[in-house]
CSV table of C-alpha atoms in Angstrom, one decimal:
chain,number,residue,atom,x,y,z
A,25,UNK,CA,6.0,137.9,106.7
A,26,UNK,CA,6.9,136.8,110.1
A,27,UNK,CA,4.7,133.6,111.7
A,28,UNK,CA,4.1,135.3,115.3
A,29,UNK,CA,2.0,133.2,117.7
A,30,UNK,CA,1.9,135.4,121.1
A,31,UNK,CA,-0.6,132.8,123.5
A,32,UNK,CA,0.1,129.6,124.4
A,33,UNK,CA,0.4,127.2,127.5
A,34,UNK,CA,2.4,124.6,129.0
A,35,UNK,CA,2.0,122.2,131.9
A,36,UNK,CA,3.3,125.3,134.1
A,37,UNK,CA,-0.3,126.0,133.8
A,38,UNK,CA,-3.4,124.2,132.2
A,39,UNK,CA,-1.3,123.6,129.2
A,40,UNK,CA,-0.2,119.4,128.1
A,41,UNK,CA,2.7,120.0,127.2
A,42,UNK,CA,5.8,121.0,128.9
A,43,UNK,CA,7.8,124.1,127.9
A,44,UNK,CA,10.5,123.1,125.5
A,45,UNK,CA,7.8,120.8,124.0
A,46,UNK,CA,5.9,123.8,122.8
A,47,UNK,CA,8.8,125.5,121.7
A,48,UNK,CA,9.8,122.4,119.8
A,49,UNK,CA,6.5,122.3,118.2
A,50,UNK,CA,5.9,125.9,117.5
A,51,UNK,CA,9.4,125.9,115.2
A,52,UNK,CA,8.0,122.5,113.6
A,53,UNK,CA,4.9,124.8,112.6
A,54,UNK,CA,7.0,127.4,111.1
A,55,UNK,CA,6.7,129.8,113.9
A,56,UNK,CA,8.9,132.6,114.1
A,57,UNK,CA,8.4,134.6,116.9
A,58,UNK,CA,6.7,132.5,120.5
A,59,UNK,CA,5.5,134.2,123.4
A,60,UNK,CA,4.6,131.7,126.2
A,61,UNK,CA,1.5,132.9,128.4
A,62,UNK,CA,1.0,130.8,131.0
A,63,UNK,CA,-2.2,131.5,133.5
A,64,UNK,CA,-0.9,133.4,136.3
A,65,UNK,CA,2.7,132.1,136.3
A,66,UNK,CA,5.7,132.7,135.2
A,67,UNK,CA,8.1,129.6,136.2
A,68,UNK,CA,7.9,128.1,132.6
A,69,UNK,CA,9.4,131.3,131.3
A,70,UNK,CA,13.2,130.1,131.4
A,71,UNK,CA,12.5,126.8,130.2
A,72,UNK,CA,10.9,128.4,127.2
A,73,UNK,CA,13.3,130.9,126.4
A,74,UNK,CA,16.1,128.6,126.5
A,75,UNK,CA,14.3,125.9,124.2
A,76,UNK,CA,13.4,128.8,121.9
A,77,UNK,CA,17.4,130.5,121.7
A,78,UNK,CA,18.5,126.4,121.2
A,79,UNK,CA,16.3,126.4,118.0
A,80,UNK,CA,16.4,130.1,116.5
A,81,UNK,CA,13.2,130.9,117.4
A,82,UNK,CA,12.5,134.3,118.7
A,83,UNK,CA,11.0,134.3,121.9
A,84,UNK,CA,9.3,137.1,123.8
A,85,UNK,CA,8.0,136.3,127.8
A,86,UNK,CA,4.9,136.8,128.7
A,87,UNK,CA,2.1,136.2,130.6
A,88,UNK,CA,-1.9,135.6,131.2
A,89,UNK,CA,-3.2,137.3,134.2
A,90,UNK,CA,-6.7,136.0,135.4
A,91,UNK,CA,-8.7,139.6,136.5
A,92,UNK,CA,-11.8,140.2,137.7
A,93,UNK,CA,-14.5,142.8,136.2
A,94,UNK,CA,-18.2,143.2,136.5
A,95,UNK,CA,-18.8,139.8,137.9
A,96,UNK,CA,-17.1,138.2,134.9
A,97,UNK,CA,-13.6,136.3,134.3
A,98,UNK,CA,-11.3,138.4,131.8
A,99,UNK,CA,-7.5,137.5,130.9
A,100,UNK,CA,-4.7,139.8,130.1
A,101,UNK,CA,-1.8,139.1,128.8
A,102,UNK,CA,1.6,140.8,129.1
A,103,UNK,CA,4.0,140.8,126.6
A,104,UNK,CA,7.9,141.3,126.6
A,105,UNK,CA,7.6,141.2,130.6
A,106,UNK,CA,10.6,141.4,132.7
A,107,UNK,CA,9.1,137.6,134.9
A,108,UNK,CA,11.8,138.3,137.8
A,109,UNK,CA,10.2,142.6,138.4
A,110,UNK,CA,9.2,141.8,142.0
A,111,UNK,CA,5.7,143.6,142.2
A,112,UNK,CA,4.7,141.2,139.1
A,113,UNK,CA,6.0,137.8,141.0
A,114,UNK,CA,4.3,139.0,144.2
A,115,UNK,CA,1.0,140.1,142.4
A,116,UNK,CA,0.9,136.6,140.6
A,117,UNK,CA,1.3,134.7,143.8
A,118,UNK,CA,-1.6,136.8,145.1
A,119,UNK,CA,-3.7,135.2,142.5
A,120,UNK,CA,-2.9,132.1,142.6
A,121,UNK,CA,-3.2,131.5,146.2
A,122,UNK,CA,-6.8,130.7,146.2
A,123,UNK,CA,-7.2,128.3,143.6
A,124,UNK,CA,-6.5,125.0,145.5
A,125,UNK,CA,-9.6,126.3,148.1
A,126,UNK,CA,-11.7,127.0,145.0
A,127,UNK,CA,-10.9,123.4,143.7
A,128,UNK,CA,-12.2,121.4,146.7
A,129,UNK,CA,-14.8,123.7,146.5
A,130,UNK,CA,-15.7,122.4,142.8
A,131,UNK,CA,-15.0,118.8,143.8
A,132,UNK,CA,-17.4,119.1,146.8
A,133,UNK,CA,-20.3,119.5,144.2
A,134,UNK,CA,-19.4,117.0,141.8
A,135,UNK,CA,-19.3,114.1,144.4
A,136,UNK,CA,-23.4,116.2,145.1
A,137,UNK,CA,-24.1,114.9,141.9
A,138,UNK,CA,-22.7,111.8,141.9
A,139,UNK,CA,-18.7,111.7,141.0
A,140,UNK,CA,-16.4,111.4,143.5
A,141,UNK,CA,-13.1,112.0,144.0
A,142,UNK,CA,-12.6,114.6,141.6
A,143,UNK,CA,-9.9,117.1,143.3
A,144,UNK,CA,-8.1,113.7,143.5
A,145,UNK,CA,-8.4,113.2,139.8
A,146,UNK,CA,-8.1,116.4,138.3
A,147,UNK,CA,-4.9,116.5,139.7
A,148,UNK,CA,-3.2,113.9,138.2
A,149,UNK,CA,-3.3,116.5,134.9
A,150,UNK,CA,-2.1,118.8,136.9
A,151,UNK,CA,1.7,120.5,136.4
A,152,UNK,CA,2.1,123.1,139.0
A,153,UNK,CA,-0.5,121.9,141.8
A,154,UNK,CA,-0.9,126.0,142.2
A,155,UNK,CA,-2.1,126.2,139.1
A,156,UNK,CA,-5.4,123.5,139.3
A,157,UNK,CA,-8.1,124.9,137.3
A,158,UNK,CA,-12.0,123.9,135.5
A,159,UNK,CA,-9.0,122.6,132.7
A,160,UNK,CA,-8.0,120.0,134.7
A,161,UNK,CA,-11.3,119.2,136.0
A,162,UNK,CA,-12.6,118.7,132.5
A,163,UNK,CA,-10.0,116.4,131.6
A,164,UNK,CA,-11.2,114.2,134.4
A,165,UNK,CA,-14.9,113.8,133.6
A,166,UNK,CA,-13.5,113.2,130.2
A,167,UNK,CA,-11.5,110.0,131.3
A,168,UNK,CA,-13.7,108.6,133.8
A,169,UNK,CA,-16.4,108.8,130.8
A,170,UNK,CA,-18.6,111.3,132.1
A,171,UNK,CA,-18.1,113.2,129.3
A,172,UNK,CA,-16.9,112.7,125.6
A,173,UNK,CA,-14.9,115.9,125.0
A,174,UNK,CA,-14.1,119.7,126.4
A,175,UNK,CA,-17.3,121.4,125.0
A,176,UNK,CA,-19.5,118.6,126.3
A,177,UNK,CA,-17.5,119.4,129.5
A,178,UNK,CA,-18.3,123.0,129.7
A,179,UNK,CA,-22.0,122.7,128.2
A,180,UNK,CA,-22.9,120.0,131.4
A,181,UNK,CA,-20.5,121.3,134.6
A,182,UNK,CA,-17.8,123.8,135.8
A,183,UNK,CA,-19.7,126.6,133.9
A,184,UNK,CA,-22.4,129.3,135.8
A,185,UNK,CA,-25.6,127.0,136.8
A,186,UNK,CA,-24.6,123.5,136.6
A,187,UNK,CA,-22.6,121.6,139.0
A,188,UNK,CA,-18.9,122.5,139.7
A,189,UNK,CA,-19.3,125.9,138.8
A,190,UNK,CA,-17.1,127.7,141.5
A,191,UNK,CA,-16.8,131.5,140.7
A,192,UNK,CA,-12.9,133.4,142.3
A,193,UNK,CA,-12.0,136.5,142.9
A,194,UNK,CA,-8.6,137.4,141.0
A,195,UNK,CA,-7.0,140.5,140.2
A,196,UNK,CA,-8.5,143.6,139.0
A,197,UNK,CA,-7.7,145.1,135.8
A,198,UNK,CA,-5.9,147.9,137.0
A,199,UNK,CA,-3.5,145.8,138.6
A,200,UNK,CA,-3.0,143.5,136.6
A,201,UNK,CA,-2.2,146.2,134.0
A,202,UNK,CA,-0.3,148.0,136.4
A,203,UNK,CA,2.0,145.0,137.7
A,204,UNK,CA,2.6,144.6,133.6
A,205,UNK,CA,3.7,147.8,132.8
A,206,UNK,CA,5.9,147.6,135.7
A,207,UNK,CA,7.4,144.9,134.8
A,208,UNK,CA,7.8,146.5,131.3
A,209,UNK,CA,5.5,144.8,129.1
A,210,UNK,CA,2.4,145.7,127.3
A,211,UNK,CA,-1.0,144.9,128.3
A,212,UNK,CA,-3.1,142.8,126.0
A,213,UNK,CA,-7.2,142.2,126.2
A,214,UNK,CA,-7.5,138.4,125.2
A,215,UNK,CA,-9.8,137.1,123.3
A,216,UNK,CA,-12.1,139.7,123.9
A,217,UNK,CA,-15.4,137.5,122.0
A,218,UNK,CA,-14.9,135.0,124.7
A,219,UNK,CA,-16.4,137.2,127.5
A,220,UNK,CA,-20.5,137.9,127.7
A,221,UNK,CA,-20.3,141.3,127.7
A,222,UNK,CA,-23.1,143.5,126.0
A,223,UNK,CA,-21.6,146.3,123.6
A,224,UNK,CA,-22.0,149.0,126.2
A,225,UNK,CA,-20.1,146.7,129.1
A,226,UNK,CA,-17.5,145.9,126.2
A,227,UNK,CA,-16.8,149.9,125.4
A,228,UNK,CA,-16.9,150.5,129.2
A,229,UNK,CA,-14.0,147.9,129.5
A,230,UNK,CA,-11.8,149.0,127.2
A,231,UNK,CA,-12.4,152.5,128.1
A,232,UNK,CA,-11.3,151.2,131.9
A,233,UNK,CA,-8.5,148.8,130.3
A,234,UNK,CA,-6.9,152.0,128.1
A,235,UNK,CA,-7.5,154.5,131.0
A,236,UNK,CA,-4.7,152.3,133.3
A,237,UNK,CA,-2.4,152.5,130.0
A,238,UNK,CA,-3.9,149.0,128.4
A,239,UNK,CA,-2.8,149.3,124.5
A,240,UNK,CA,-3.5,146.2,122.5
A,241,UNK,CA,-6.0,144.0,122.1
A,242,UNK,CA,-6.3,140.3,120.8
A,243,UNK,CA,-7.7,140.3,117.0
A,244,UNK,CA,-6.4,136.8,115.4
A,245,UNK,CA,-7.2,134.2,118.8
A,246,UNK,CA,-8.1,130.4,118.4
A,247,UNK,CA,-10.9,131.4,120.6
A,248,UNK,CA,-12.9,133.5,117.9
A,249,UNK,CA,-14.8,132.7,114.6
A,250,UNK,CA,-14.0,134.0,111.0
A,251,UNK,CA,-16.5,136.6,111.6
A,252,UNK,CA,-15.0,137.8,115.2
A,253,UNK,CA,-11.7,138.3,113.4
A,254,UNK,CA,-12.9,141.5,111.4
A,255,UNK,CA,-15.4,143.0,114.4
A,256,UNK,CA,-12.1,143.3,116.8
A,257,UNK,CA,-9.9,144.7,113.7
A,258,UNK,CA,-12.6,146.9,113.5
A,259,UNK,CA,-12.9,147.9,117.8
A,260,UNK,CA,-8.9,147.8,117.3
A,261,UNK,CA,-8.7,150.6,115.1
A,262,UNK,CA,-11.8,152.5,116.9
A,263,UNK,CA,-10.0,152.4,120.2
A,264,UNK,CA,-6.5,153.0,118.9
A,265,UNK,CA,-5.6,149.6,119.9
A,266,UNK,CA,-2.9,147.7,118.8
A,267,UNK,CA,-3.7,144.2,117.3
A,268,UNK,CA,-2.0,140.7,119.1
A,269,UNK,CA,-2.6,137.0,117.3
A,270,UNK,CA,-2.3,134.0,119.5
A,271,UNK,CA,-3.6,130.7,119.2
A,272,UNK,CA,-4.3,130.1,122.5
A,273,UNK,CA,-2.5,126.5,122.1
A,274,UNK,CA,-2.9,124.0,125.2
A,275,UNK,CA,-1.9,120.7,123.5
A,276,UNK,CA,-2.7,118.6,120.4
A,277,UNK,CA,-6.1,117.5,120.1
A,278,UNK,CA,-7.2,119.8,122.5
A,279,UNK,CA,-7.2,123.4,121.2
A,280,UNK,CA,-9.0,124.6,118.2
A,281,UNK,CA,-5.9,126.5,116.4
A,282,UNK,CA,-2.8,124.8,116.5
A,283,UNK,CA,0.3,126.6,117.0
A,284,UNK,CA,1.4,129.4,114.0
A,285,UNK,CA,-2.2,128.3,112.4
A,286,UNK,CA,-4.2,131.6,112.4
A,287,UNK,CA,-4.5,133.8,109.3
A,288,UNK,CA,-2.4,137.0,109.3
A,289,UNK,CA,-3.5,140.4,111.2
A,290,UNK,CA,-5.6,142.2,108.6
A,291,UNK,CA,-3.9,145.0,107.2
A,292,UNK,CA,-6.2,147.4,108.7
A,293,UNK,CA,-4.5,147.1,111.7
A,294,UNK,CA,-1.1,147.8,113.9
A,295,UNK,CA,0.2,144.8,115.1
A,296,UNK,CA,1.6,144.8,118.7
A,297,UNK,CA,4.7,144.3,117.7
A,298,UNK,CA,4.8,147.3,114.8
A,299,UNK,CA,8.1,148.6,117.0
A,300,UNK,CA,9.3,145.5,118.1
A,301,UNK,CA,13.2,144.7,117.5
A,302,UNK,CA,12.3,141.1,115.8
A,303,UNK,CA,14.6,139.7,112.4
A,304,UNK,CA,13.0,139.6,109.5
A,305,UNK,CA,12.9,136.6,106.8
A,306,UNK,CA,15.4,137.5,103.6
């Protein structure tokens, strides 16, 4: 069996390492086939691909588009993406463009409750200044002491209700399915247990996401529990979805799945890449 990890980051984003680092470490992992998914941008892409080619490692381009639906945050990923088809490049850069406004706007209400500065500091963990996000904030409070790790982060600021929280518009889903497809890749849900939907929102969703030609979904994700991995093999199969696995990988000591860690799709299911020309092991 092929080791297929299909969501990572690098420092193109909110990931800590930089392209051909992850590349380097997915092979060390025993990972066969890499996609890189950075949030949003797709400049890491020929970094990644030519780390990947330098150590046999099959690599497939994609991305993770930040949408907007029902009030909440959801991410899609595109796999096997053409990154130079003009409508996605321009539909990213849409997106993007009002992050750094949004980030002031978080660091204004930090320094309400005390911490200054913090626009300043979160971006000195910032790669691509376009790209500054709650990521970069978090590891902020972290250094200055504020707070001892990510989830103490997220449980205390940045998140609905507590200070920092700053909500943006992004895409919707049918473009950001639509500027995928153009670009000819396929259109993944991501970690679909992340998002505090109610069973009926979460049918109506997917309903939407297959209705603008959406056809996988995220099953095996270092976002979800033991238990999460056989509800969405199940949903998979009841929407006719194909299944994805992705760690979600952002750097060591930082992530909850390393690279090429998850357990294999469950046999109940079509993996995304059932049709995929990748080389098998002998």
């Amino acid at each position: 069996m092929l080791n297929i990890d299909l969501h990572c980051h690098s420092t193109f984003s909110d990931g800590l390492l930089a392209p051909a680092q992850v590349a380097a470490r997915a092979k060390a992992n025993g990972v066969d086939v890499w996609a890189l998914t950075d949030h949003d941008e797709v400049s890491g892409i020929a970094e990644a691909r030519h780390a990947a080619h330098a150590l046999d490692l099959q690599f497939i381009a994609g991305v993770e588009i930040s949408i907007t639906w029902a009030g909440e945050t959801v991410h899609i990923v595109g796999l096997q993406i053409d990154e130079t088809n003009p409508q996605l490049v321009l539909g990213l850069d849409s997106t993007r463009s009002g992050r750094e406004q949004r980030a002031h706007d978080m660091a204004d209400q930090l320094a309400m409750v005390g911490i200054p500065d913090a626009f300043e500091g979160a971006l000195n963990f910032v790669g691509n200044p376009d790209l500054i996000s709650r990521t970069h904030f978090a590891r902020y409070l972290i250094e200055i002491g504020e707070c001892r790790d990510v989830p103490d982060v997220f449980s205390k600021y940045l998140i609905e209700g507590r200070p920092g929280y700053v909500p943006h518009r992004w895409a919707t889903l049918k473009q950001a399915v639509q500027w995928i497809r153009g670009a000819g890749g396929t259109a993944v849900v991501a970690h679909p247990g992340r998002y505090d939907f109610s069973d009926l929102q979460l049918g109506a969703f997917l309903d939407e996401f297959i209705s603008y030609g959406g056809s996988a979904i995220e099953v095996m994700t270092g976002s979800h529990t033991v238990d999460q991995y056989d509800t969405f093999a199940r949903m998979a199969t009841r929407y006719g979805l194909r299944a994805s696995r992705g760690s979600d990988f952002h750097g060591p000591g930082e992530s909850r799945v390393d690279l090429g860690a998850l357990p294999p799709l469950p046999p109940s299911v079509t993996p995304v890449w059932a049709d995929w020309d990748l080389q098998r092991r002998s």
